[in-house]
Amino acid sequence: MQVQYDTDVPADETPSSCPYCQRPLGSEELVALHKGLDHWERLDDEERETFYDAYEDESEDLRTFRLKMLGILMLVYFGFLFTYSYFSANPFM
Amino acid sequence: MSDQSHRYRRLAVALVGTLLLAARAAAHGGALRASAGSLSVPTWLFLLTGGGVVGASFLLASFVTDRAFVRSIHDWHRTAAVDSVLNVGAKLTRALSVVVLAGIVAIGLFGPDGPDAAFRNAAILVVWVGWWAGYVATVYLVGNSWPAVNPWRAIADVLPSFGFDYPEKLGAWPSVVGLLALVWVEVVSPLADDPALLALVILGYSAFTLSGALLFGTDTWFETVDPVSRVFSYYGRVAPVQRTEEGNLELRLPGAALTEPKLVDGADEVAFVVALLWVTTYDGLVGTGAWETFARTVVGAGVPAVLLYPTVLLVGFGLFWGAYRLAARYSRKTAETYLTPQAIGRRLAPSLLPIAAGYHLAHFLGYFISLSPVLVGVLQNPMVPPINPVVIVLPAWFGMLAVTFVLVGHLLAVWVAHATAYDVFPGRLQAVRSQYPFVVVMVLYTMTSLWIVSTPSGSPPFV
Ligand SMILES: [Zn+2]
C-alpha cells in the first residue's frame, strides 16, 4: 500500500522529487532508493539498476557508520563499568 | 504498596542495575545496604544505567540495516479463520458483561462497606484488581477483547440511535479530555476505598457514555469519543493477537502491528497517545514520597489544594506533548527530510505505546498477584466476604521484574521506532538519524519512570 505523506518544502529550495508520487526528497540517491522501495513494479531495467547502485553506495556509508556506533557503544560500556566499580567498591559509601 | 514491598523493590532494582552493565560490581553484592533500604549505587547512577540501556539498544538497533530482515519480522503472521466461533463467543460475553456491570453497581451500593472495604467489597476488587490491573494486562499481552466485552457497547447496540452527525473537527480531542478527566477523578477521589462512590461514578460514566452512543451512534462513539475504548484499542495494538478486517484472528510478533501507517492519524490522536503515556506516569508520580513532600510544601506556601492536582496533570501533559512535538521537529532536521514534523510525529507515535504498556505491567502486576486470592475469595460470597482474606506476599526478586518490564517496554519502543523509520524514509542512514531526537526523549522518559518505580512510596495528600 502506498502511503501519502504531508511534506513541506522551504520556499528557497527546489528538491528532487519522485516522478510517480511527487514526494520531494533531499537528493537523487534518495529518489532512486524511494522509487526502488515504493514503485518497484513501475521501474524499467535502467531505473532498477540505479536503485541497486544507490543501495550499494548506501551500504558502504553504513559500514562506516556502524564502526562509529561500535566505538560509542564501547565508550558507554566502559564508562559504566568504571563508574560502577568506583561507586560500588568504595568502602566509605 | 507497602513499605516492605518497596524495600524489596529497591533491593532488586539495585541488583538489576548492577548486573546489567558491570559484572564486577555484582561481586561486591554484599555492599547492598538492604536494611537501610538504599541502593547499592547512587540513585543517579541507577537512573543513568536505565537511560544507558535504552540508548545502547538504539545503537544496537542501528546495526540492523537489512531492510528485508526488518520487514520480514514485521510482516510475519499466522491467520486463523475463527469468525463464526468468535461471533457466538462475543454474543455470550456481551450478555455476561452486562450482568457483571449490574452486579458491580449493586454490590458497590449495597455490599460490605467500612474501613476495610478495599479488601472486602467485590465491586472495588473486580474493578481495580480484576479489571484495571488484570484485564488491561491481557489487552496488551494477548489481544484487545474489549469490543466484545464492553458492557456499555452491548447495551448501546440494542438502544435506538438518533444518528446525529459527530462534529468531525472535534476528532479525538474529546477522548483526550475524557482520559485526563478520568485519571484526575481516579487520583483525587477515594475510588479504591469507597464502594458506594465507585458505583456512583460508574453510573455517571454509564449515563454519559450511553447518551453519547445514543446521540452519535455506537460505532462513532466507541471508536472516536470514549476514552476507555480508545485506551484499549491502542494497548491492543501492542499485543500479538490482532483482529483482521475480515474478522479473523491474526498472530503477529508483539509490537509488530504498531508499524502500520494509519494507526495514529492526526494531531488529536498523537495527543491521546502522549496523554496515555503521561497519565500512567502521573498515576505513579502522585504515589511517591517525593510528591507528598512537594504537595505539602506547595500547599503550605498558599496554593489552594484543589488546584494542585489538576494543574500538575495539565502541566505535565503539556510538557510530555511539547517534548514529543519538539522531537518530531528536530527529527525533520536530523533526517534531512521534507516531511512535516506533524507527519513524522503521527507515524512514530505508536512506538510510545509499548512504553505505556511496560510501565502499566511494572506498576500493576505485583498488585494483581498479591490481591487475586482476595478477589477470588470475595467473589465466592460477595455479600458476606471472608473476614481475614489471604494476600500473597511477593518474593524479594519480584521488584526486579518491575524494572525489567519498564526496560522491556522501552526496548520494544526503540525497535518499533526503528522499523517504522525504515518504512518512512528511503535512506537507511536517514532513518537512523531521524531517531536521534526521539531516543533522547525516550532516555529521559526511562529515567523518569525508573525513578518513580524505585523511589519510596508515600500517600497522596489533600485528596
Ligand atoms: Zn514515489
Tab-separated table of N, CA and C in Angstrom, chain B residues 64-209:
chain	number	residue	atom	x	y	z
B	64	VAL	N	21.071	-3.131	12.723
B	64	VAL	CA	20.169	-3.926	11.888
B	64	VAL	C	19.740	-3.063	10.709
B	65	THR	N	20.458	-3.181	9.609
B	65	THR	CA	20.203	-2.288	8.484
B	65	THR	C	19.717	-3.034	7.258
B	66	ASP	N	19.367	-4.304	7.461
B	66	ASP	CA	18.870	-5.072	6.329
B	66	ASP	C	17.359	-4.878	6.215
B	67	ARG	N	16.947	-4.152	5.186
B	67	ARG	CA	15.528	-3.839	5.032
B	67	ARG	C	14.644	-5.079	4.979
B	68	ALA	N	15.109	-6.068	4.213
B	68	ALA	CA	14.301	-7.276	4.045
B	68	ALA	C	14.096	-7.968	5.386
B	69	PHE	N	15.136	-7.963	6.216
B	69	PHE	CA	15.055	-8.607	7.515
B	69	PHE	C	14.045	-7.896	8.422
B	70	VAL	N	14.164	-6.562	8.472
B	70	VAL	CA	13.245	-5.780	9.305
B	70	VAL	C	11.806	-6.020	8.865
B	71	ARG	N	11.599	-5.998	7.549
B	71	ARG	CA	10.247	-6.177	7.041
B	71	ARG	C	9.733	-7.576	7.329
B	72	SER	N	10.611	-8.584	7.212
B	72	SER	CA	10.142	-9.948	7.433
B	72	SER	C	9.680	-10.140	8.873
B	73	ILE	N	10.361	-9.465	9.816
B	73	ILE	CA	9.940	-9.571	11.215
B	73	ILE	C	8.554	-8.960	11.398
B	74	HIS	N	8.350	-7.807	10.750
B	74	HIS	CA	7.089	-7.105	10.974
B	74	HIS	C	5.944	-7.630	10.135
B	75	ASP	N	6.267	-8.368	9.079
B	75	ASP	CA	5.201	-8.927	8.256
B	75	ASP	C	4.819	-10.336	8.667
B	76	TRP	N	5.619	-10.938	9.538
B	76	TRP	CA	5.348	-12.312	9.937
B	76	TRP	C	3.971	-12.411	10.593
B	77	HIS	N	3.149	-13.341	10.149
B	77	HIS	CA	1.861	-13.548	10.807
B	77	HIS	C	1.278	-14.915	10.464
B	78	ARG	N	0.396	-15.386	11.324
B	78	ARG	CA	-0.370	-16.596	11.092
B	78	ARG	C	-1.828	-16.219	11.294
B	79	THR	N	-2.674	-16.623	10.358
B	79	THR	CA	-4.081	-16.257	10.469
B	79	THR	C	-4.929	-17.471	10.808
B	80	ALA	N	-5.904	-17.281	11.660
B	80	ALA	CA	-6.847	-18.350	11.968
B	80	ALA	C	-8.248	-17.857	11.621
B	81	ALA	N	-8.974	-18.629	10.828
B	81	ALA	CA	-10.332	-18.253	10.474
B	81	ALA	C	-11.287	-18.715	11.563
B	82	VAL	N	-11.675	-17.800	12.408
B	82	VAL	CA	-12.486	-18.189	13.565
B	82	VAL	C	-13.726	-17.314	13.660
B	83	ASP	N	-14.078	-16.715	12.532
B	83	ASP	CA	-15.150	-15.740	12.513
B	83	ASP	C	-16.410	-16.202	13.243
B	84	SER	N	-16.929	-17.391	12.874
B	84	SER	CA	-18.225	-17.807	13.422
B	84	SER	C	-18.129	-18.153	14.908
B	85	VAL	N	-17.058	-18.873	15.270
B	85	VAL	CA	-16.853	-19.218	16.673
B	85	VAL	C	-16.793	-17.951	17.512
B	86	LEU	N	-16.018	-16.979	16.979
B	86	LEU	CA	-15.795	-15.742	17.691
B	86	LEU	C	-17.095	-14.978	17.906
B	87	ASN	N	-17.965	-15.012	16.885
B	87	ASN	CA	-19.198	-14.255	17.000
B	87	ASN	C	-20.145	-14.824	18.050
B	88	VAL	N	-20.214	-16.153	18.118
B	88	VAL	CA	-21.040	-16.775	19.160
B	88	VAL	C	-20.472	-16.420	20.533
B	89	GLY	N	-19.138	-16.559	20.655
B	89	GLY	CA	-18.481	-16.223	21.916
B	89	GLY	C	-18.745	-14.779	22.307
B	90	ALA	N	-18.686	-13.884	21.330
B	90	ALA	CA	-18.878	-12.469	21.602
B	90	ALA	C	-20.282	-12.199	22.124
B	91	LYS	N	-21.276	-12.872	21.533
B	91	LYS	CA	-22.659	-12.678	21.994
B	91	LYS	C	-22.806	-13.069	23.457
B	92	LEU	N	-22.191	-14.210	23.822
B	92	LEU	CA	-22.267	-14.691	25.197
B	92	LEU	C	-21.576	-13.730	26.162
B	93	THR	N	-20.322	-13.324	25.803
B	93	THR	CA	-19.588	-12.455	26.722
B	93	THR	C	-20.285	-11.115	26.885
B	94	ARG	N	-20.960	-10.656	25.844
B	94	ARG	CA	-21.637	-9.364	25.936
B	94	ARG	C	-22.791	-9.435	26.933
B	95	ALA	N	-23.593	-10.505	26.832
B	95	ALA	CA	-24.702	-10.663	27.774
B	95	ALA	C	-24.148	-10.751	29.192
B	96	LEU	N	-23.079	-11.548	29.327
B	96	LEU	CA	-22.472	-11.725	30.645
B	96	LEU	C	-21.933	-10.404	31.200
B	97	SER	N	-21.318	-9.615	30.306
B	97	SER	CA	-20.681	-8.384	30.777
B	97	SER	C	-21.703	-7.399	31.328
B	98	VAL	N	-22.912	-7.395	30.753
B	98	VAL	CA	-23.950	-6.502	31.270
B	98	VAL	C	-24.369	-6.948	32.663
B	99	VAL	N	-24.486	-8.280	32.850
B	99	VAL	CA	-24.829	-8.809	34.175
B	99	VAL	C	-23.749	-8.420	35.186
B	100	VAL	N	-22.471	-8.560	34.773
B	100	VAL	CA	-21.364	-8.224	35.672
B	100	VAL	C	-21.408	-6.743	36.046
B	101	LEU	N	-21.662	-5.888	35.052
B	101	LEU	CA	-21.732	-4.451	35.319
B	101	LEU	C	-22.825	-4.151	36.342
B	102	ALA	N	-24.002	-4.758	36.143
B	102	ALA	CA	-25.104	-4.542	37.082
B	102	ALA	C	-24.717	-5.033	38.472
B	103	GLY	N	-24.048	-6.186	38.515
B	103	GLY	CA	-23.615	-6.738	39.787
B	103	GLY	C	-22.635	-5.819	40.506
B	104	ILE	N	-21.683	-5.260	39.764
B	104	ILE	CA	-20.697	-4.358	40.367
B	104	ILE	C	-21.391	-3.149	40.985
B	105	VAL	N	-22.323	-2.562	40.237
B	105	VAL	CA	-23.026	-1.388	40.754
B	105	VAL	C	-23.831	-1.753	41.999
B	106	ALA	N	-24.538	-2.897	41.944
B	106	ALA	CA	-25.366	-3.308	43.082
B	106	ALA	C	-24.508	-3.556	44.317
B	107	ILE	N	-23.419	-4.290	44.150
B	107	ILE	CA	-22.576	-4.591	45.319
B	107	ILE	C	-21.877	-3.332	45.819
B	108	GLY	N	-21.529	-2.447	44.882
B	108	GLY	CA	-20.924	-1.183	45.289
B	108	GLY	C	-21.869	-0.386	46.171
B	109	LEU	N	-23.145	-0.379	45.803
B	109	LEU	CA	-24.111	0.425	46.547
B	109	LEU	C	-24.561	-0.261	47.842
B	110	PHE	N	-24.771	-1.608	47.770
B	110	PHE	CA	-25.398	-2.271	48.918
B	110	PHE	C	-24.508	-3.308	49.575
B	111	GLY	N	-23.311	-3.514	49.078
B	111	GLY	CA	-22.441	-4.550	49.621
B	111	GLY	C	-21.687	-4.079	50.856
B	112	PRO	N	-20.725	-4.904	51.304
B	112	PRO	CA	-19.942	-4.577	52.512
B	112	PRO	C	-19.268	-3.207	52.393
B	113	ASP	N	-19.306	-2.473	53.481
B	113	ASP	CA	-18.692	-1.144	53.497
B	113	ASP	C	-17.875	-1.021	54.779
B	114	GLY	N	-17.165	0.064	54.923
B	114	GLY	CA	-16.387	0.263	56.137
B	114	GLY	C	-14.933	0.484	55.802
B	115	PRO	N	-14.091	0.609	56.845
B	115	PRO	CA	-12.681	0.954	56.609
B	115	PRO	C	-11.921	-0.105	55.808
B	116	ASP	N	-12.360	-1.387	55.887
B	116	ASP	CA	-11.629	-2.424	55.143
B	116	ASP	C	-12.344	-2.802	53.845
B	117	ALA	N	-13.188	-1.884	53.337
B	117	ALA	CA	-13.966	-2.175	52.128
B	117	ALA	C	-13.072	-2.539	50.945
B	118	ALA	N	-11.872	-1.960	50.916
B	118	ALA	CA	-10.969	-2.215	49.792
B	118	ALA	C	-10.614	-3.693	49.674
B	119	PHE	N	-10.714	-4.450	50.818
B	119	PHE	CA	-10.385	-5.873	50.788
B	119	PHE	C	-11.623	-6.759	50.867
B	120	ARG	N	-12.779	-6.132	51.060
B	120	ARG	CA	-13.971	-6.949	51.286
B	120	ARG	C	-15.091	-6.687	50.284
B	121	ASN	N	-15.029	-5.580	49.601
B	121	ASN	CA	-16.121	-5.282	48.670
B	121	ASN	C	-15.778	-5.743	47.253
B	122	ALA	N	-16.620	-6.616	46.729
B	122	ALA	CA	-16.340	-7.221	45.424
B	122	ALA	C	-16.293	-6.180	44.309
B	123	ALA	N	-17.099	-5.117	44.420
B	123	ALA	CA	-17.109	-4.099	43.364
B	123	ALA	C	-15.721	-3.476	43.215
B	124	ILE	N	-15.136	-3.093	44.347
B	124	ILE	CA	-13.804	-2.478	44.318
B	124	ILE	C	-12.761	-3.448	43.782
B	125	LEU	N	-12.832	-4.700	44.271
B	125	LEU	CA	-11.821	-5.675	43.856
B	125	LEU	C	-11.949	-6.021	42.373
B	126	VAL	N	-13.205	-6.174	41.900
B	126	VAL	CA	-13.376	-6.519	40.491
B	126	VAL	C	-12.871	-5.381	39.601
B	127	VAL	N	-13.230	-4.138	39.971
B	127	VAL	CA	-12.838	-3.010	39.125
B	127	VAL	C	-11.325	-2.805	39.145
B	128	TRP	N	-10.725	-2.734	40.308
B	128	TRP	CA	-9.301	-2.368	40.360
B	128	TRP	C	-8.363	-3.549	40.172
B	129	VAL	N	-8.639	-4.656	40.861
B	129	VAL	CA	-7.736	-5.801	40.734
B	129	VAL	C	-8.037	-6.584	39.456
B	130	GLY	N	-9.335	-6.940	39.288
B	130	GLY	CA	-9.697	-7.782	38.155
B	130	GLY	C	-9.602	-7.044	36.827
B	131	TRP	N	-10.201	-5.846	36.795
B	131	TRP	CA	-10.310	-5.152	35.510
B	131	TRP	C	-9.084	-4.286	35.222
B	132	TRP	N	-8.806	-3.325	36.078
B	132	TRP	CA	-7.766	-2.355	35.725
B	132	TRP	C	-6.354	-2.925	35.812
B	133	ALA	N	-6.104	-3.843	36.766
B	133	ALA	CA	-4.764	-4.437	36.829
B	133	ALA	C	-4.672	-5.686	35.963
B	134	GLY	N	-5.642	-6.599	36.078
B	134	GLY	CA	-5.546	-7.882	35.391
B	134	GLY	C	-5.992	-7.833	33.945
B	135	TYR	N	-7.230	-7.383	33.726
B	135	TYR	CA	-7.765	-7.416	32.370
B	135	TYR	C	-6.955	-6.532	31.412
B	136	VAL	N	-6.606	-5.340	31.854
B	136	VAL	CA	-5.845	-4.428	30.984
B	136	VAL	C	-4.543	-5.093	30.537
B	137	ALA	N	-3.921	-5.837	31.446
B	137	ALA	CA	-2.674	-6.523	31.078
B	137	ALA	C	-2.911	-7.539	29.962
B	138	THR	N	-4.080	-8.230	29.981
B	138	THR	CA	-4.345	-9.193	28.902
B	138	THR	C	-4.494	-8.467	27.569
B	139	VAL	N	-4.952	-7.216	27.611
B	139	VAL	CA	-5.173	-6.495	26.354
B	139	VAL	C	-3.864	-6.236	25.627
B	140	TYR	N	-2.807	-5.827	26.347
B	140	TYR	CA	-1.553	-5.610	25.622
B	140	TYR	C	-0.663	-6.848	25.571
B	141	LEU	N	-0.941	-7.843	26.427
B	141	LEU	CA	-0.126	-9.066	26.359
B	141	LEU	C	-0.704	-10.097	25.401
B	142	VAL	N	-2.037	-10.123	25.267
B	142	VAL	CA	-2.671	-11.120	24.399
B	142	VAL	C	-3.351	-10.461	23.212
B	143	GLY	N	-4.379	-9.674	23.477
B	143	GLY	CA	-5.094	-9.019	22.386
B	143	GLY	C	-6.278	-8.243	22.933
B	144	ASN	N	-6.807	-7.344	22.119
B	144	ASN	CA	-7.882	-6.472	22.580
B	144	ASN	C	-9.234	-7.157	22.448
B	145	SER	N	-9.762	-7.604	23.583
B	145	SER	CA	-11.080	-8.241	23.563
B	145	SER	C	-12.165	-7.260	24.002
B	146	TRP	N	-11.782	-6.011	24.260
B	146	TRP	CA	-12.734	-5.044	24.810
B	146	TRP	C	-13.984	-4.828	23.952
B	147	PRO	N	-13.868	-4.731	22.630
B	147	PRO	CA	-15.093	-4.540	21.846
B	147	PRO	C	-16.115	-5.643	22.101
B	148	ALA	N	-15.646	-6.871	22.427
B	148	ALA	CA	-16.569	-7.965	22.689
B	148	ALA	C	-17.048	-7.975	24.138
B	149	VAL	N	-16.270	-7.335	25.024
B	149	VAL	CA	-16.590	-7.401	26.454
B	149	VAL	C	-17.345	-6.158	26.915
B	150	ASN	N	-17.033	-5.032	26.326
B	150	ASN	CA	-17.575	-3.729	26.711
B	150	ASN	C	-19.088	-3.756	26.967
B	151	PRO	N	-19.495	-3.698	28.245
B	151	PRO	CA	-20.929	-3.812	28.534
B	151	PRO	C	-21.740	-2.615	28.016
B	152	TRP	N	-21.123	-1.440	27.983
B	152	TRP	CA	-21.851	-0.249	27.517
B	152	TRP	C	-22.149	-0.351	26.038
B	153	ARG	N	-21.206	-0.945	25.313
B	153	ARG	CA	-21.436	-1.131	23.900
B	153	ARG	C	-22.572	-2.140	23.678
B	154	ALA	N	-22.582	-3.187	24.508
B	154	ALA	CA	-23.641	-4.190	24.392
B	154	ALA	C	-25.010	-3.555	24.640
B	155	ILE	N	-25.088	-2.671	25.633
B	155	ILE	CA	-26.365	-2.005	25.917
B	155	ILE	C	-26.715	-1.040	24.790
B	156	ALA	N	-25.715	-0.246	24.386
B	156	ALA	CA	-25.974	0.778	23.367
B	156	ALA	C	-26.423	0.158	22.041
B	157	ASP	N	-25.934	-1.051	21.768
B	157	ASP	CA	-26.279	-1.688	20.495
B	157	ASP	C	-27.765	-2.025	20.384
B	158	VAL	N	-28.411	-2.286	21.521
B	158	VAL	CA	-29.832	-2.610	21.445
B	158	VAL	C	-30.711	-1.359	21.577
B	159	LEU	N	-30.104	-0.233	21.947
B	159	LEU	CA	-30.868	1.014	22.038
B	159	LEU	C	-30.964	1.655	20.660
B	160	PRO	N	-32.019	2.432	20.416
B	160	PRO	CA	-32.098	3.144	19.136
B	160	PRO	C	-31.067	4.261	19.089
B	161	SER	N	-30.730	4.711	17.900
B	161	SER	CA	-29.760	5.799	17.785
B	161	SER	C	-30.405	6.988	17.089
B	162	PHE	N	-30.118	8.177	17.605
B	162	PHE	CA	-30.645	9.381	16.954
B	162	PHE	C	-29.877	9.710	15.681
B	163	GLY	N	-28.662	9.154	15.606
B	163	GLY	CA	-27.883	9.327	14.383
B	163	GLY	C	-27.466	10.760	14.077
B	164	PHE	N	-27.208	11.556	15.128
B	164	PHE	CA	-26.668	12.895	14.874
B	164	PHE	C	-25.277	12.785	14.270
B	165	ASP	N	-24.901	13.750	13.463
B	165	ASP	CA	-23.556	13.732	12.891
B	165	ASP	C	-22.551	14.185	13.942
B	166	TYR	N	-21.527	13.373	14.118
B	166	TYR	CA	-20.479	13.766	15.060
B	166	TYR	C	-19.645	14.863	14.414
B	167	PRO	N	-19.435	15.991	15.108
B	167	PRO	CA	-18.636	17.070	14.503
B	167	PRO	C	-17.212	16.601	14.208
B	168	GLU	N	-16.899	16.385	12.951
B	168	GLU	CA	-15.621	15.793	12.553
B	168	GLU	C	-14.420	16.564	13.087
B	169	LYS	N	-14.557	17.895	13.162
B	169	LYS	CA	-13.382	18.678	13.542
B	169	LYS	C	-12.987	18.467	15.008
B	170	LEU	N	-13.896	17.885	15.798
B	170	LEU	CA	-13.529	17.571	17.178
B	170	LEU	C	-12.555	16.393	17.225
B	171	GLY	N	-12.665	15.502	16.268
B	171	GLY	CA	-11.756	14.359	16.177
B	171	GLY	C	-11.663	13.589	17.481
B	172	ALA	N	-10.437	13.279	17.886
B	172	ALA	CA	-10.223	12.514	19.108
B	172	ALA	C	-10.056	13.412	20.330
B	173	TRP	N	-10.173	14.717	20.151
B	173	TRP	CA	-9.934	15.623	21.291
B	173	TRP	C	-10.818	15.327	22.499
B	174	PRO	N	-12.140	15.063	22.289
B	174	PRO	CA	-12.948	14.738	23.473
B	174	PRO	C	-12.394	13.550	24.253
B	175	SER	N	-11.786	12.573	23.546
B	175	SER	CA	-11.248	11.420	24.272
B	175	SER	C	-9.993	11.789	25.053
B	176	VAL	N	-9.242	12.774	24.556
B	176	VAL	CA	-8.066	13.248	25.301
B	176	VAL	C	-8.529	13.898	26.603
B	177	VAL	N	-9.526	14.791	26.487
B	177	VAL	CA	-10.079	15.451	27.672
B	177	VAL	C	-10.665	14.403	28.618
B	178	GLY	N	-11.383	13.435	28.040
B	178	GLY	CA	-12.011	12.392	28.847
B	178	GLY	C	-10.994	11.572	29.621
B	179	LEU	N	-9.882	11.213	28.965
B	179	LEU	CA	-8.856	10.414	29.631
B	179	LEU	C	-8.243	11.191	30.799
B	180	LEU	N	-7.895	12.455	30.553
B	180	LEU	CA	-7.307	13.267	31.620
B	180	LEU	C	-8.308	13.411	32.767
B	181	ALA	N	-9.596	13.615	32.418
B	181	ALA	CA	-10.618	13.786	33.451
B	181	ALA	C	-10.782	12.511	34.271
B	182	LEU	N	-10.805	11.353	33.609
B	182	LEU	CA	-10.969	10.089	34.334
B	182	LEU	C	-9.819	9.874	35.311
B	183	VAL	N	-8.587	10.154	34.846
B	183	VAL	CA	-7.444	9.932	35.724
B	183	VAL	C	-7.454	10.927	36.889
B	184	TRP	N	-7.901	12.120	36.606
B	184	TRP	CA	-7.993	13.112	37.672
B	184	TRP	C	-8.976	12.638	38.751
B	185	VAL	N	-10.166	12.158	38.318
B	185	VAL	CA	-11.163	11.655	39.265
B	185	VAL	C	-10.590	10.484	40.054
B	186	GLU	N	-9.878	9.593	39.338
B	186	GLU	CA	-9.319	8.402	39.977
B	186	GLU	C	-8.298	8.773	41.050
B	187	VAL	N	-7.511	9.820	40.779
B	187	VAL	CA	-6.447	10.186	41.716
B	187	VAL	C	-6.979	10.972	42.910
B	188	VAL	N	-7.896	11.905	42.683
B	188	VAL	CA	-8.304	12.785	43.784
B	188	VAL	C	-9.468	12.249	44.608
B	189	SER	N	-10.163	11.194	44.137
B	189	SER	CA	-11.268	10.704	44.953
B	189	SER	C	-10.949	9.302	45.457
B	190	PRO	N	-11.512	8.921	46.602
B	190	PRO	CA	-11.188	7.598	47.176
B	190	PRO	C	-11.926	6.467	46.467
B	191	LEU	N	-11.758	6.366	45.161
B	191	LEU	CA	-12.481	5.361	44.382
B	191	LEU	C	-12.063	3.940	44.734
B	192	ALA	N	-10.883	3.782	45.311
B	192	ALA	CA	-10.411	2.447	45.634
B	192	ALA	C	-10.756	2.053	47.073
B	193	ASP	N	-11.398	2.959	47.824
B	193	ASP	CA	-11.758	2.651	49.223
B	193	ASP	C	-13.254	2.730	49.463
B	194	ASP	N	-13.954	3.474	48.638
B	194	ASP	CA	-15.354	3.778	48.898
B	194	ASP	C	-16.231	3.146	47.813
B	195	PRO	N	-16.808	1.956	48.103
B	195	PRO	CA	-17.557	1.238	47.068
B	195	PRO	C	-18.770	2.011	46.545
B	196	ALA	N	-19.474	2.727	47.450
B	196	ALA	CA	-20.670	3.447	47.011
B	196	ALA	C	-20.281	4.547	46.026
B	197	LEU	N	-19.189	5.236	46.330
B	197	LEU	CA	-18.720	6.298	45.426
B	197	LEU	C	-18.323	5.704	44.074
B	198	LEU	N	-17.632	4.559	44.127
B	198	LEU	CA	-17.227	3.891	42.886
B	198	LEU	C	-18.453	3.566	42.037
B	199	ALA	N	-19.499	3.007	42.701
B	199	ALA	CA	-20.722	2.659	41.976
B	199	ALA	C	-21.349	3.905	41.357
B	200	LEU	N	-21.334	5.016	42.100
B	200	LEU	CA	-21.933	6.248	41.566
B	200	LEU	C	-21.147	6.770	40.368
B	201	VAL	N	-19.813	6.695	40.461
B	201	VAL	CA	-19.004	7.139	39.322
B	201	VAL	C	-19.283	6.260	38.108
B	202	ILE	N	-19.407	4.945	38.326
B	202	ILE	CA	-19.717	4.044	37.211
B	202	ILE	C	-21.078	4.393	36.615
B	203	LEU	N	-22.058	4.679	37.486
B	203	LEU	CA	-23.386	5.055	36.981
B	203	LEU	C	-23.309	6.350	36.182
B	204	GLY	N	-22.539	7.313	36.686
B	204	GLY	CA	-22.390	8.586	35.975
B	204	GLY	C	-21.742	8.371	34.617
B	205	TYR	N	-20.672	7.564	34.610
B	205	TYR	CA	-19.999	7.275	33.350
B	205	TYR	C	-20.951	6.566	32.394
B	206	SER	N	-21.741	5.615	32.923
B	206	SER	CA	-22.684	4.873	32.080
B	206	SER	C	-23.685	5.820	31.440
B	207	ALA	N	-24.259	6.714	32.257
B	207	ALA	CA	-25.252	7.651	31.732
B	207	ALA	C	-24.636	8.489	30.621
B	208	PHE	N	-23.417	8.969	30.874
B	208	PHE	CA	-22.743	9.825	29.908
B	208	PHE	C	-22.452	9.072	28.611
B	209	THR	N	-21.854	7.890	28.760
B	209	THR	CA	-21.402	7.170	27.576
B	209	THR	C	-22.587	6.610	26.775
